[in-house]
Amino acid sequence: MSSNLNNSIQKKEFLITCELSPPKGSNYHELIEHASTLKGLLNAINITDGQGGNMRMCSHIASHLVERETGIETICQIVCRDRNRIGLQSDILGAAALGIKNFLALSGDKAAGGDHPEAKDVFDLGTDDLVKVFKQFAQNLDLSNNKLDNLETAFCVGAAAHPGLPDLKSQAQKMKDREEEGVKFFQTQIVYELDQLKSFMDSITNISAPVLIGITPLKSVKMAKFMNEKVYGVTVPDKLIEKLDGSANPQEEGIKLALELIHEVKNLGGKGVHIMAIGNEKRLNEIISQIK
């Protein structure tokens, strides 16, 4: 049986997803609290896998807990950084046994930037290899062509895209190749700049799979400058920084600007958005409920 997310993709609905991180510990109640407020507002919640190279509860267990406690579908991130091909395949099979159907295949942030900088990155597989794992599983085979025992899950697999890359043409070709390998949707890095968004949208006209544009509401001028200085390919235009600086309530202004950009995504024929309310997860329901 396919996931509700996959069914929405087939129906060509405008998709809305958001991102939540597993806890730094075994107490998952805050994760469930945040997720519970989103029921009926979106298609799925993306559960991160060691985001930023930081150690947290594993994504497939956190995804299972969210689905069990809230009934909301998740997209389980799975990254190549921490496990070899045996571990990656094992975790996917375990997630499938728990009923997880949606996955986002990623390379993963390097460990050097996280809370265990002495950890060794694995990267036995790359993202394209990880996508192939799901393709093999769909044929009841593992990556070495060994037969699997009755894998019944119909996976809905996504991959990442980056509107800020200098070579959008090459990226579009890579996206097309991944689509042909079975990728059903894409989620992008954060966008703030309208011209960047337009250029990216123009570059992916040959992509049939929905591409969910990454949106992160700004909370302050400090956050905007951090994005410009520290996050590769993300540009916050000066005029947005000026609006934040001149606002009596920068956080509210940031949400307003994010909603305006989502409106532009729709105007440009975009097929969905992915909301990353970094450090502001309590307001996700308020933000998403205003998307019209």
Coordinates of C-alpha atoms in Angstrom, one line a residue:
M1 CA 0.0 0.0 0.0
S2 CA 1.4 3.4 -0.9
S3 CA 1.7 6.3 1.5
N4 CA -0.8 9.2 1.7
L5 CA 2.1 11.5 0.6
N6 CA 2.6 9.4 -2.6
N7 CA -1.2 9.5 -3.2
S8 CA -1.1 13.3 -2.9
I9 CA 1.8 13.4 -5.4
Q10 CA -0.1 11.3 -7.8
K11 CA -3.1 13.7 -7.5
K12 CA -0.8 16.7 -8.2
E13 CA -1.8 18.4 -5.0
F14 CA 0.2 21.4 -3.7
L15 CA 2.3 19.8 -1.0
I16 CA 3.2 21.2 2.4
T17 CA 5.8 19.5 4.6
C18 CA 7.7 20.8 7.6
E19 CA 10.8 19.7 9.6
L20 CA 11.2 18.5 13.2
S21 CA 14.3 17.2 14.9
P22 CA 14.4 14.1 17.2
P23 CA 15.2 14.8 20.8
K24 CA 18.7 14.9 22.2
G25 CA 17.7 12.2 24.6
S26 CA 15.0 9.6 25.0
N27 CA 12.2 11.9 26.1
Y28 CA 10.2 12.4 23.0
H29 CA 7.2 14.3 24.5
E30 CA 8.2 17.7 23.1
L31 CA 8.5 16.3 19.6
I32 CA 5.0 14.8 19.9
E33 CA 3.7 18.1 21.3
H34 CA 5.0 20.1 18.3
A35 CA 3.8 17.4 15.8
S36 CA 0.3 17.1 17.3
T37 CA -0.5 20.8 16.6
L38 CA 0.0 20.1 12.8
K39 CA -2.6 17.4 12.3
G40 CA -4.7 18.2 9.3
L41 CA -2.5 21.1 8.1
L42 CA 0.2 19.4 6.0
N43 CA 1.1 16.3 4.1
A44 CA 4.0 15.0 6.2
I45 CA 6.6 15.9 8.8
N46 CA 10.2 15.5 7.9
I47 CA 12.2 14.0 10.7
T48 CA 15.9 14.8 10.6
D49 CA 18.8 12.4 10.8
G50 CA 21.7 13.8 12.8
Q51 CA 21.1 17.3 11.4
G52 CA 24.2 19.4 11.4
G53 CA 26.3 16.4 12.3
N54 CA 24.8 16.4 15.8
M55 CA 23.9 13.2 17.7
R56 CA 20.2 12.8 18.4
M57 CA 17.6 10.0 18.6
C58 CA 17.6 8.0 15.4
S59 CA 15.2 9.3 12.7
H60 CA 13.4 6.0 12.0
I61 CA 12.4 5.5 15.7
A62 CA 11.4 9.2 16.0
S63 CA 9.4 8.9 12.8
H64 CA 7.6 5.8 14.2
L65 CA 6.8 7.6 17.5
V66 CA 5.3 10.6 15.6
E67 CA 3.2 8.4 13.4
R68 CA 2.0 6.2 16.3
E69 CA 1.2 9.1 18.7
T70 CA -0.3 11.6 16.2
G71 CA -1.4 9.7 13.1
I72 CA 0.6 12.2 10.9
E73 CA 2.8 10.7 8.2
T74 CA 6.5 11.3 8.4
I75 CA 9.3 11.6 5.9
C76 CA 12.2 9.8 7.5
Q77 CA 15.6 11.3 6.6
I78 CA 18.4 8.8 6.2
V79 CA 21.9 10.1 5.6
C80 CA 25.0 8.4 4.3
R81 CA 27.4 9.9 6.8
D82 CA 27.0 7.5 9.8
R83 CA 26.5 4.0 8.4
N84 CA 28.0 1.7 5.7
R85 CA 25.8 0.0 3.2
I86 CA 24.9 -2.8 5.6
G87 CA 23.7 -0.4 8.3
L88 CA 21.8 1.8 5.9
Q89 CA 19.9 -1.2 4.4
S90 CA 19.2 -2.6 7.9
D91 CA 17.8 0.6 9.2
I92 CA 15.5 1.0 6.1
L93 CA 14.2 -2.5 6.6
G94 CA 13.6 -1.8 10.3
A95 CA 11.8 1.4 9.5
A96 CA 9.7 -0.5 6.9
A97 CA 8.7 -3.0 9.7
L98 CA 7.6 -0.1 11.8
G99 CA 5.3 1.1 8.9
I100 CA 7.5 4.0 7.6
K101 CA 7.0 4.5 3.9
N102 CA 8.4 8.0 3.1
F103 CA 12.2 8.6 3.1
L104 CA 14.5 11.5 2.2
A105 CA 17.8 10.2 0.9
L106 CA 20.7 12.6 1.8
S107 CA 24.5 12.7 2.0
G108 CA 24.4 14.3 5.5
D109 CA 26.4 17.1 7.1
K110 CA 30.0 16.2 8.0
A111 CA 30.6 15.2 11.6
A112 CA 33.4 17.8 12.0
G113 CA 30.7 20.6 12.2
G114 CA 28.6 18.8 14.9
D115 CA 28.8 17.9 18.6
H116 CA 31.2 14.9 18.1
P117 CA 33.8 16.5 15.8
E118 CA 36.2 13.6 16.4
A119 CA 33.7 11.2 14.8
K120 CA 34.7 9.5 11.5
D121 CA 32.4 10.1 8.5
V122 CA 31.5 6.9 6.7
F123 CA 30.1 7.8 3.3
D124 CA 30.4 4.2 2.1
L125 CA 27.5 5.1 -0.2
G126 CA 26.6 8.4 -1.9
T127 CA 23.1 9.7 -2.3
D128 CA 22.7 8.1 -5.8
D129 CA 23.7 4.8 -4.3
L130 CA 21.2 5.2 -1.5
V131 CA 18.5 5.9 -4.0
K132 CA 19.5 2.7 -5.8
V133 CA 19.0 0.8 -2.5
F134 CA 15.3 1.8 -2.5
K135 CA 15.0 0.8 -6.2
Q136 CA 16.5 -2.6 -5.4
F137 CA 14.2 -3.0 -2.4
A138 CA 11.2 -2.4 -4.7
Q139 CA 12.3 -5.5 -6.6
N140 CA 12.8 -7.5 -3.3
L141 CA 16.6 -7.4 -3.7
D142 CA 19.3 -5.9 -1.6
L143 CA 22.2 -3.9 -3.0
S144 CA 24.2 -7.0 -3.7
N145 CA 21.2 -8.6 -5.6
N146 CA 20.4 -11.0 -2.7
K147 CA 16.7 -11.8 -2.4
L148 CA 14.8 -10.2 0.4
D149 CA 12.1 -12.0 2.4
N150 CA 8.8 -10.5 1.5
L151 CA 9.4 -6.7 1.7
E152 CA 5.9 -5.4 1.2
T153 CA 6.4 -1.6 1.7
A154 CA 5.9 0.7 -1.3
F155 CA 8.5 3.4 -0.6
C156 CA 8.1 7.0 -1.5
V157 CA 11.6 8.4 -1.8
G158 CA 12.8 12.0 -2.0
A159 CA 16.1 13.7 -2.6
A160 CA 17.5 17.2 -2.1
A161 CA 18.0 20.2 -4.4
H162 CA 19.7 23.5 -4.0
P163 CA 18.4 26.7 -5.7
G164 CA 21.6 28.5 -4.8
L165 CA 24.0 26.3 -6.7
P166 CA 26.0 28.1 -9.4
D167 CA 25.4 25.4 -12.1
L168 CA 21.6 25.0 -12.1
K169 CA 21.6 23.2 -15.5
S170 CA 23.9 20.4 -14.2
Q171 CA 21.7 20.1 -11.0
A172 CA 18.6 19.8 -13.1
Q173 CA 20.1 16.9 -15.1
K174 CA 21.1 15.2 -11.8
M175 CA 17.5 15.6 -10.5
K176 CA 16.2 14.1 -13.8
D177 CA 18.5 11.2 -13.4
R178 CA 17.3 10.6 -9.9
E179 CA 13.7 10.9 -10.9
E180 CA 14.3 8.1 -13.5
E181 CA 15.8 6.0 -10.7
G182 CA 12.6 6.3 -8.7
V183 CA 12.8 9.6 -6.7
K184 CA 9.2 10.8 -6.2
F185 CA 9.8 14.3 -4.8
F186 CA 12.5 16.8 -4.0
Q187 CA 13.0 19.2 -1.1
T188 CA 15.3 22.2 -1.5
Q189 CA 17.7 24.3 0.6
I190 CA 16.3 27.6 2.0
V191 CA 15.3 30.3 -0.4
Y192 CA 14.9 34.0 0.4
E193 CA 15.7 35.7 -2.8
L194 CA 12.9 36.0 -5.4
D195 CA 15.3 36.2 -8.4
Q196 CA 17.1 33.0 -7.2
L197 CA 13.7 31.3 -6.9
K198 CA 12.7 32.3 -10.4
S199 CA 16.0 31.1 -11.9
F200 CA 15.8 27.8 -10.1
M201 CA 12.1 27.3 -11.2
D202 CA 13.1 28.0 -14.8
S203 CA 15.9 25.4 -14.6
I204 CA 13.6 22.5 -13.5
T205 CA 10.9 22.6 -16.1
N206 CA 11.9 19.1 -17.2
I207 CA 11.3 17.7 -13.7
S208 CA 7.9 16.0 -13.3
A209 CA 8.3 15.2 -9.6
P210 CA 7.1 17.9 -7.2
V211 CA 9.9 20.1 -5.9
L212 CA 9.2 21.5 -2.4
I213 CA 10.8 24.9 -1.9
G214 CA 12.6 25.3 1.4
I215 CA 11.2 28.2 3.5
T216 CA 12.6 29.4 6.8
P217 CA 11.1 32.4 8.5
L218 CA 13.7 34.8 9.8
K219 CA 13.6 35.8 13.5
S220 CA 16.1 38.6 13.6
V221 CA 18.7 40.6 11.7
K222 CA 21.3 38.5 13.5
M223 CA 19.8 35.3 12.0
A224 CA 19.6 36.9 8.5
K225 CA 23.3 37.8 8.7
F226 CA 24.2 34.3 9.9
M227 CA 22.4 32.8 6.9
N228 CA 24.4 35.0 4.6
E229 CA 27.7 34.3 6.2
K230 CA 27.5 30.6 7.2
V231 CA 25.0 28.8 5.1
Y232 CA 26.3 27.9 1.6
G233 CA 24.3 29.2 -1.3
V234 CA 21.7 30.9 0.9
T235 CA 21.3 34.7 0.3
V236 CA 19.1 37.0 2.3
P237 CA 18.7 40.2 0.3
D238 CA 19.6 43.5 1.9
K239 CA 16.0 44.8 1.5
L240 CA 14.7 41.9 3.6
I241 CA 17.3 42.7 6.3
E242 CA 16.3 46.3 6.2
K243 CA 12.6 45.3 6.7
L244 CA 13.6 43.2 9.7
D245 CA 15.8 46.0 11.1
G246 CA 13.0 48.6 10.8
S247 CA 10.3 46.4 12.3
A248 CA 9.1 46.7 15.9
N249 CA 8.6 42.9 15.9
P250 CA 11.2 41.2 13.6
Q251 CA 9.9 37.7 14.2
E252 CA 6.4 38.7 13.0
E253 CA 8.0 40.5 10.0
G254 CA 10.0 37.3 9.2
I255 CA 6.8 35.2 9.2
K256 CA 5.1 37.8 7.0
L257 CA 8.0 37.7 4.5
A258 CA 8.0 33.9 4.5
L259 CA 4.3 33.8 3.7
E260 CA 4.8 36.3 0.9
L261 CA 7.5 34.1 -0.6
I262 CA 5.2 31.0 -0.4
H263 CA 2.7 33.1 -2.4
E264 CA 5.3 33.7 -5.0
V265 CA 6.1 30.0 -5.2
K266 CA 2.5 29.3 -6.0
N267 CA 2.4 32.1 -8.5
L268 CA 5.4 30.6 -10.3
G269 CA 3.6 27.2 -10.5
G270 CA 5.5 25.6 -7.7
K271 CA 4.2 22.3 -6.5
G272 CA 4.9 22.6 -2.8
V273 CA 6.9 24.1 0.1
H274 CA 9.0 22.6 3.0
I275 CA 8.9 24.8 6.1
M276 CA 11.9 24.8 8.4
A277 CA 11.1 26.9 11.4
I278 CA 14.5 26.7 13.0
G279 CA 14.2 27.3 16.7
N280 CA 10.6 28.4 16.2
E281 CA 8.8 25.1 15.9
K282 CA 6.0 26.2 18.3
R283 CA 4.7 28.5 15.6
L284 CA 4.7 26.0 12.8
N285 CA 0.9 25.4 13.0
E286 CA 0.3 29.2 12.9
I287 CA 2.5 29.6 9.9
I288 CA 1.2 26.7 7.9
S289 CA -2.4 27.5 8.7
Q290 CA -1.9 30.8 6.9
I291 CA -0.8 29.2 3.6
K292 CA -3.7 29.6 1.1

